[in-house]
Every structure is written in C-alpha cells, then in structure tokens.
Coordinates of C-alpha atoms in Angstrom, one line a residue:
X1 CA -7.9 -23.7 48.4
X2 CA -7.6 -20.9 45.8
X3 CA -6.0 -22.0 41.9
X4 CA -5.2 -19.7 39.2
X5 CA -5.0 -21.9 36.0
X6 CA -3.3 -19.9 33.5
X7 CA -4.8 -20.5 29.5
X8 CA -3.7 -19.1 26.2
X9 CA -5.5 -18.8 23.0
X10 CA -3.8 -20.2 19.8
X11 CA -4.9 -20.2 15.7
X12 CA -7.2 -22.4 14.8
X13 CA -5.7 -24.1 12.3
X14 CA -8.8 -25.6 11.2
X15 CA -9.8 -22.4 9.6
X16 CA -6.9 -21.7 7.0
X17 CA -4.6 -19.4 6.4
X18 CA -3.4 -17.8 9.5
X19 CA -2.5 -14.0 9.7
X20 CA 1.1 -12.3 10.1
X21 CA 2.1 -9.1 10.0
X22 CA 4.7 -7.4 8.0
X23 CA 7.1 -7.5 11.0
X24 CA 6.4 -11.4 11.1
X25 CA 4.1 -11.1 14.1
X26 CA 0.8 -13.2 14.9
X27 CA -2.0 -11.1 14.2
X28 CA -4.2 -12.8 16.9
X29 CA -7.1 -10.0 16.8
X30 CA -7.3 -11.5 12.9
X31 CA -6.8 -15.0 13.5
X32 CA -9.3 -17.3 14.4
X33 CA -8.9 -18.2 17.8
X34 CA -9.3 -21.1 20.0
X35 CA -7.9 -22.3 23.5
X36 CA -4.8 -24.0 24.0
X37 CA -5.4 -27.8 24.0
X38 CA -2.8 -28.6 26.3
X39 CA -4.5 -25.8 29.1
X40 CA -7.6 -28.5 29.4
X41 CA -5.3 -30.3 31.2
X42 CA -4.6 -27.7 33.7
X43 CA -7.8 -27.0 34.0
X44 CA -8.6 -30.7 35.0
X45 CA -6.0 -30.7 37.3
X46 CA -7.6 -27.3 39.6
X47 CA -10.7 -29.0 39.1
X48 CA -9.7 -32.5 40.9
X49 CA -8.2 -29.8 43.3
X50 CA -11.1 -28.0 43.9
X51 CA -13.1 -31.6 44.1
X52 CA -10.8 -32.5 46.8
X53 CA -10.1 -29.7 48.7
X54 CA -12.9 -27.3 48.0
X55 CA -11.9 -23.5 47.2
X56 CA -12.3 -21.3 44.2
X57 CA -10.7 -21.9 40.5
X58 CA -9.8 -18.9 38.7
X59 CA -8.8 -18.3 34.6
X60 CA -6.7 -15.8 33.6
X61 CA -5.2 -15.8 29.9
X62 CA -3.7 -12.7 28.6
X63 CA -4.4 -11.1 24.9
X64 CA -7.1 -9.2 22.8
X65 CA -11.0 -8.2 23.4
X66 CA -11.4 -11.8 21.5
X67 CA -9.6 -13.5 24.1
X68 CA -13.3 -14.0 25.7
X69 CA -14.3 -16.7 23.8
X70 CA -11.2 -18.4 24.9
X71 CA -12.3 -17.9 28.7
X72 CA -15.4 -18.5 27.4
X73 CA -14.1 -22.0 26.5
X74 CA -11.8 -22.6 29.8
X75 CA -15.0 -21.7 31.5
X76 CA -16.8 -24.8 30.1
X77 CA -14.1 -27.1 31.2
X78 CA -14.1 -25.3 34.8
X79 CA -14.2 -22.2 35.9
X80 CA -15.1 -19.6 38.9
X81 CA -14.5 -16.6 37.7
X82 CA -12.0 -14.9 34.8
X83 CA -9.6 -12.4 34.4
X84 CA -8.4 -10.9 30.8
X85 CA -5.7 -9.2 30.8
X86 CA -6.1 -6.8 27.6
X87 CA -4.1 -4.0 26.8
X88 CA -2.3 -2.8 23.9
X89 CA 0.8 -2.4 25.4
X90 CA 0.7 -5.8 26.4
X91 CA 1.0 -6.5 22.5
X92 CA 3.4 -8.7 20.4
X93 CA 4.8 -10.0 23.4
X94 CA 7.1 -13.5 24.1
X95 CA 7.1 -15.1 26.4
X96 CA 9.1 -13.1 28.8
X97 CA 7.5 -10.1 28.6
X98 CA 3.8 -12.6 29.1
X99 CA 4.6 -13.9 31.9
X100 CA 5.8 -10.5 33.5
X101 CA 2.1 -9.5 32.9
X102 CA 0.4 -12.6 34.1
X103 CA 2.5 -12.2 37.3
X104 CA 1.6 -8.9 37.4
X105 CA -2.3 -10.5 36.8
X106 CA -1.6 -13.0 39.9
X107 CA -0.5 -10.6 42.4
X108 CA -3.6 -8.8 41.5
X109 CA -5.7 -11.6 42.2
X110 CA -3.8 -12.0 46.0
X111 CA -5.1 -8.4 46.7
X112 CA -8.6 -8.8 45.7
X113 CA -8.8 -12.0 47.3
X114 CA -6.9 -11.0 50.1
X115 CA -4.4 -13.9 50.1
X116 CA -1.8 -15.6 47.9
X117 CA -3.0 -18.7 45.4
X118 CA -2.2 -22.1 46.2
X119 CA -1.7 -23.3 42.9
X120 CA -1.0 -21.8 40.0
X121 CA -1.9 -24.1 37.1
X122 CA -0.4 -24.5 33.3
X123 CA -0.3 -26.1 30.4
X124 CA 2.5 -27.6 28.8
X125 CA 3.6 -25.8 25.5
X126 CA 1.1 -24.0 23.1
X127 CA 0.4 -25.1 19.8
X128 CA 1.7 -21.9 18.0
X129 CA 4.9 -21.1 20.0
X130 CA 5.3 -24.5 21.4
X131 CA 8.2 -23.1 23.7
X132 CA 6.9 -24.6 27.4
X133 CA 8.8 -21.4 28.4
X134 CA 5.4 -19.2 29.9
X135 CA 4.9 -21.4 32.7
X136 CA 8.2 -22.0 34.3
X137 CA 9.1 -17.9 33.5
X138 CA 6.0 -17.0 35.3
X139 CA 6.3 -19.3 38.4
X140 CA 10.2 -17.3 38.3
X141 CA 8.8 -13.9 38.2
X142 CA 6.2 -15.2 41.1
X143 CA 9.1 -16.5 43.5
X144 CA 7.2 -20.2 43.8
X145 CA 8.7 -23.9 43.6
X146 CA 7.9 -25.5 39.9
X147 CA 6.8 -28.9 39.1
X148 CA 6.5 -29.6 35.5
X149 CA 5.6 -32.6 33.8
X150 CA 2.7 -33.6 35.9
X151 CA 0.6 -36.8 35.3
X152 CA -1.0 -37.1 38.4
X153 CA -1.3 -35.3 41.8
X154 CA -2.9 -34.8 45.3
X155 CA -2.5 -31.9 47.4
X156 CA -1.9 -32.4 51.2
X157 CA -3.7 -29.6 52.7
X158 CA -2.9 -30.3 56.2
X159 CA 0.9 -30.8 55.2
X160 CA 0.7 -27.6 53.1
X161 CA 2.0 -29.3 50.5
X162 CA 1.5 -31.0 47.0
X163 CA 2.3 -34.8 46.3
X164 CA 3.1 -35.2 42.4
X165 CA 4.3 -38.0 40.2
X166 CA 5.8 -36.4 36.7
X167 CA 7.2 -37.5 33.7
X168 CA 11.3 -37.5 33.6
X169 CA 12.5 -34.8 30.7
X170 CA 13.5 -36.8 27.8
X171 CA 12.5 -39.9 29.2
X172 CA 8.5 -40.7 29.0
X173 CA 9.1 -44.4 30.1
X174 CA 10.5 -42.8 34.0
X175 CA 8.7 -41.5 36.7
X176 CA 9.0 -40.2 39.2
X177 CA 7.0 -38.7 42.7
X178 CA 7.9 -35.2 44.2
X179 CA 6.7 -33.2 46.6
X180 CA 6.4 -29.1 46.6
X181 CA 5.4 -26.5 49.7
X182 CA 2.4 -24.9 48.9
X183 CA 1.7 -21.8 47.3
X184 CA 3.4 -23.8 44.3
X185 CA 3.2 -23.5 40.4
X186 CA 2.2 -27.1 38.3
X187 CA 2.4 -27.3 34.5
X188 CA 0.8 -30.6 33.5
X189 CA 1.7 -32.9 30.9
X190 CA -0.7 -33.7 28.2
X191 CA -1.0 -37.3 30.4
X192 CA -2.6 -35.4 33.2
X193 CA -5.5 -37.9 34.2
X194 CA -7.7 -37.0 37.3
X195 CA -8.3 -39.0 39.7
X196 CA -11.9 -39.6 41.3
X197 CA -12.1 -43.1 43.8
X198 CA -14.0 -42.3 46.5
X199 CA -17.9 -41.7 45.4
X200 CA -18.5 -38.4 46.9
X201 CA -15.9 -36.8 44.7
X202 CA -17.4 -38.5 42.0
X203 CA -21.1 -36.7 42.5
X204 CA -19.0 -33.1 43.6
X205 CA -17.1 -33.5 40.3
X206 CA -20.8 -34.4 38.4
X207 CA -22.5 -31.3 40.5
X208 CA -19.5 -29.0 39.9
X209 CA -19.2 -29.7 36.2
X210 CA -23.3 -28.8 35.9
X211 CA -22.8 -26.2 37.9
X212 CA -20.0 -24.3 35.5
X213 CA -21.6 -25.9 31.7
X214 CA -24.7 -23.2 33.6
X215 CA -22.3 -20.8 34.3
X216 CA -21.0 -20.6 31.0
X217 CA -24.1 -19.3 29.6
X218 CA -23.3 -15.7 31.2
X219 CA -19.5 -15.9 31.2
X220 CA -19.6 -12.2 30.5
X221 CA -20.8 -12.0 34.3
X222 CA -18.1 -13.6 35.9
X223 CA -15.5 -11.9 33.4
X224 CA -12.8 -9.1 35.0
X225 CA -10.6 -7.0 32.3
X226 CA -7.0 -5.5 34.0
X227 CA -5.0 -2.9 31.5
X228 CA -1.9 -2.5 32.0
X229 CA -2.9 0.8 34.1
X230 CA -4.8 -1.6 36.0
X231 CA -1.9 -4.2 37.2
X232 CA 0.3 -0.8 37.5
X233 CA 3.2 -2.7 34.9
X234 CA 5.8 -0.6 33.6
X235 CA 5.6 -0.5 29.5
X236 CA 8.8 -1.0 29.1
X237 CA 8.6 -4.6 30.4
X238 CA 5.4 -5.6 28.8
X239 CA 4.7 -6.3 25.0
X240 CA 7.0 -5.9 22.4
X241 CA 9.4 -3.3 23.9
X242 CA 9.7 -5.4 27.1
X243 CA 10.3 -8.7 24.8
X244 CA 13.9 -9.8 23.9
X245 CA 13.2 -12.3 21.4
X246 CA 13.9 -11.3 18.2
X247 CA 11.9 -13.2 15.8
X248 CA 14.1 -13.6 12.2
X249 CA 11.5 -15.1 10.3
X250 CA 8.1 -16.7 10.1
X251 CA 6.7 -19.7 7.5
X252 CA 3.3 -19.0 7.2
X253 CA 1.0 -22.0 7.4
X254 CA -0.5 -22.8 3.9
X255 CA -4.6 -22.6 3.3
X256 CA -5.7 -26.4 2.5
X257 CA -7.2 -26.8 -0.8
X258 CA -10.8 -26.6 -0.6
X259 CA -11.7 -29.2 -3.3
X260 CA -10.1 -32.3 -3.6
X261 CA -9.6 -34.9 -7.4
X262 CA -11.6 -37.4 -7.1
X263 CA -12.3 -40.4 -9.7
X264 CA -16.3 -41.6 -9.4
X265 CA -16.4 -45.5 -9.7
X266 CA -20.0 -46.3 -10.3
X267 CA -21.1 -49.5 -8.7
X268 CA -22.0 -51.8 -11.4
X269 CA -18.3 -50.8 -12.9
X270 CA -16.7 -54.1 -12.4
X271 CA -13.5 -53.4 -14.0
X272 CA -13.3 -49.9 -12.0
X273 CA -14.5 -51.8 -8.6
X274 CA -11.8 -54.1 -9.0
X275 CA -9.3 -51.2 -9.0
X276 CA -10.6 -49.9 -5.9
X277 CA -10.4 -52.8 -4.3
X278 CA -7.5 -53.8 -5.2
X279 CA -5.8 -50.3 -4.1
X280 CA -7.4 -50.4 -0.9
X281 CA -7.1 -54.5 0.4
X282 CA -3.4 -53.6 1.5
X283 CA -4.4 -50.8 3.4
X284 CA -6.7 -52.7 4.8
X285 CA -4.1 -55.9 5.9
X286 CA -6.1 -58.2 3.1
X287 CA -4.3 -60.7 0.8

C-alpha cells in the first residue's frame, strides 16, 4: 500500500509582517514559512494506513529551496521518503496551475515506483489561500474518485477499496459513510481522528512513529528535488503563465505591536488591587 500525502507550506503568522510583492503576490522565499496545519491530518490519515496495511508513505509539497523545512516538518509527523518539487517556473502559481505540477509530481512517483499510488492524501484548505480547491483539482487532473471531508476511514485491501464516513458540505451535524475503488484521492477534514483498537497497531504505530522522529534527523537523505525539466511539464501550464486567476488585490496582514500599555498595581496598593479585582471578577463568573 503506497500513499502520497500531498503538504503545503504557508506564512507563519506568528512572525509578523508577511511579504508581497508589487504585483500582490506571496513572496514565500521571504516569508517565514511553516507547514499547513490542516496537512497533519493527512498525514495521520496515510499513517493509520500504513499501520494497517503496511506499504510506504510519501510527501511531496511543491514551492521554493525553503520548502525543506516544511518536509522536514511533515517528516516528523510521518514520512518515507520526500519529493520537492522546485522550480522557478513553477512560481506564483494558483491553484490550477499547482496541482497540474503536483500531478505531474505523482505520475512521476508511479514510474519510479513502478506502479500507481493507492492513496493520494490532502488536507483540507490552507491557511493563506484557504480555497480547498488543490486537492479536488489535483485528484481531476489525476483521473481518480474524490472523497473529501473525511473524519474517519479504513481501507479494504482485499476489496480494493476504501470505507469512509465524511462530514456533509454545509452541514457538520450529518454524516455520512462512502465507499471509493482504490487508487483514490482523500482530503481530510480537520476532524480526522485515527483509529488504533487492536494492540498490535497500537505498538506498529509506537515503533513507526520512533522510527520516522530518527529519520527526521537526516531528512536531507531521504529528500528528491524534480524541476520542471524533471516532471517534463510544459511552462505554459505551470506558474504564473499557466495560472488563470487573476488576483485584484491583496490586504496585507498587519505586524503586532511589540510592546503592550500596561498599568503596574503593586501589591500592598489596596485601592489599586481593588480595581483589578473588580475588573476581572466578571470575567471570571464572580459576584
């Protein structure tokens, strides 16, 4: 069982201001960069799969030289081995034009492995974008059934297929369970919990997860770079001349202030303790 979990890196937000350029574009290579929150979930998901079934769990996330660290990251949650996909014609690019190159990343996975994934993992919406369009595009460009929302799942290897249960769009209360042939694409939903019962997958997940917080330590080892040369993608489908969005405008996130007012209440200040407390004894559902 072979799954290509598919990660992005996003801003930091944490660290301030965040860089555009004068055309309104991301400058990722200057941003502070961290991976997608919603792709742990993903990642989870091949892992329980690879708990289960056994197999291989790939990474492959598309951007800058930087974008490492970001694999670096994925790596820690689980990973095999990971492909970067770095080019700068693969630049500036929504998400049409990304998930034209992360096809293009797959099917060059199924020809060094010799056979198609089984799963190709997401995560639901990034925190910069926040479109949920990557996934579903990519799984379009890769010809494969889609099933998005995902809160739980089990594959039936023996069936070839996947058993899912997924949130209904708009509705968070509804479930519902669906099945998919396999090779098939999953974007999980930020419920995604793994499931480990029986004790043996309990000690494989344990041994696994050792395994990969080791493997981490020489990511660099396990790390493939493809150009766009590489993947043989034709520039004027990739990056900003294969991108039809149109971006009008960009509101740049504001750097927090880096010193607060505060007003110092020593303690033996009764009159000024008294204020404090009694500004804070709502807050804290007091009489």
């Amino acid at each position: 069982m072979h799954s290509v979990v598919l990660t992005k890196g996003v801003p930091d937000f944490r660290e301030g201001q965040v860089s555009f350029d004068e055309d309104g574009h991301l400058e990722r290579g200057a941003t502070p960069t961290v991976m997608n929150p919603n792709d742990e979930f993903a990642l989870q998901a091949a892992l329980q799969t690879k708990v289960k079934c056994g197999g291989r769990v790939s990474v492959m996330s598309m951007g800058p030289p930087g974008y490492e660290s970001v694999l670096e990251e994925a790596m820690g949650v689980y990973a095999d081995d990971l492909y970067l996909l770095s080019d700068r014609e693969m630049a500036a690019a929504d998400t049409w034009s990304t998930a034209i190159t992360l096809s293009g990343g797959v099917e060059n996975v199924d020809e060094e492995f010799g056979e198609d994934p089984d799963i190709i993992f997401a995560g639901f919406k990034t925190a910069d974008g926040e479109t949920g369009q990557t996934g579903p595009q990519t799984s379009w460009c890769l010809d494969r059934p889609v099933v998005t929302h995902v809160i739980s799942m089990e594959v039936e290897e023996d069936e070839g297929r996947l058993r899912a249960k997924r949130l209904v769009e708009g509705d968070a209360d509804e479930i519902e369970t669906v099945e998919a042939p396999l090779p098939a694409f999953v974007v999980t939903d930020p419920e995604f919990e793994p499931s480990y019962r029986r004790a043996e997958h309990r000690l494989r997940h344990k041994r696994l997860k050792a395994e990969t917080e080791e493997r981490v330590e020489s990511y660099e080892d396990h790390l493939t770079t493809w150009s766009a040369e590489d993947l043989d993608l034709d520039p004027d489908f990739i990056g900003l001349d294969g991108s039809p969005t149109i971006v009008s405008g960009v509101d740049p996130i504001p750097k927090a202030p880096s010193e607060r007012e505060a007003t110092m209440v020593a303690p033996d200040d009764a009159d000024g303790m008294e204020q404090v407390l009694g500004e804070m004894r709502p807050l804290a559902g007091g009489d």
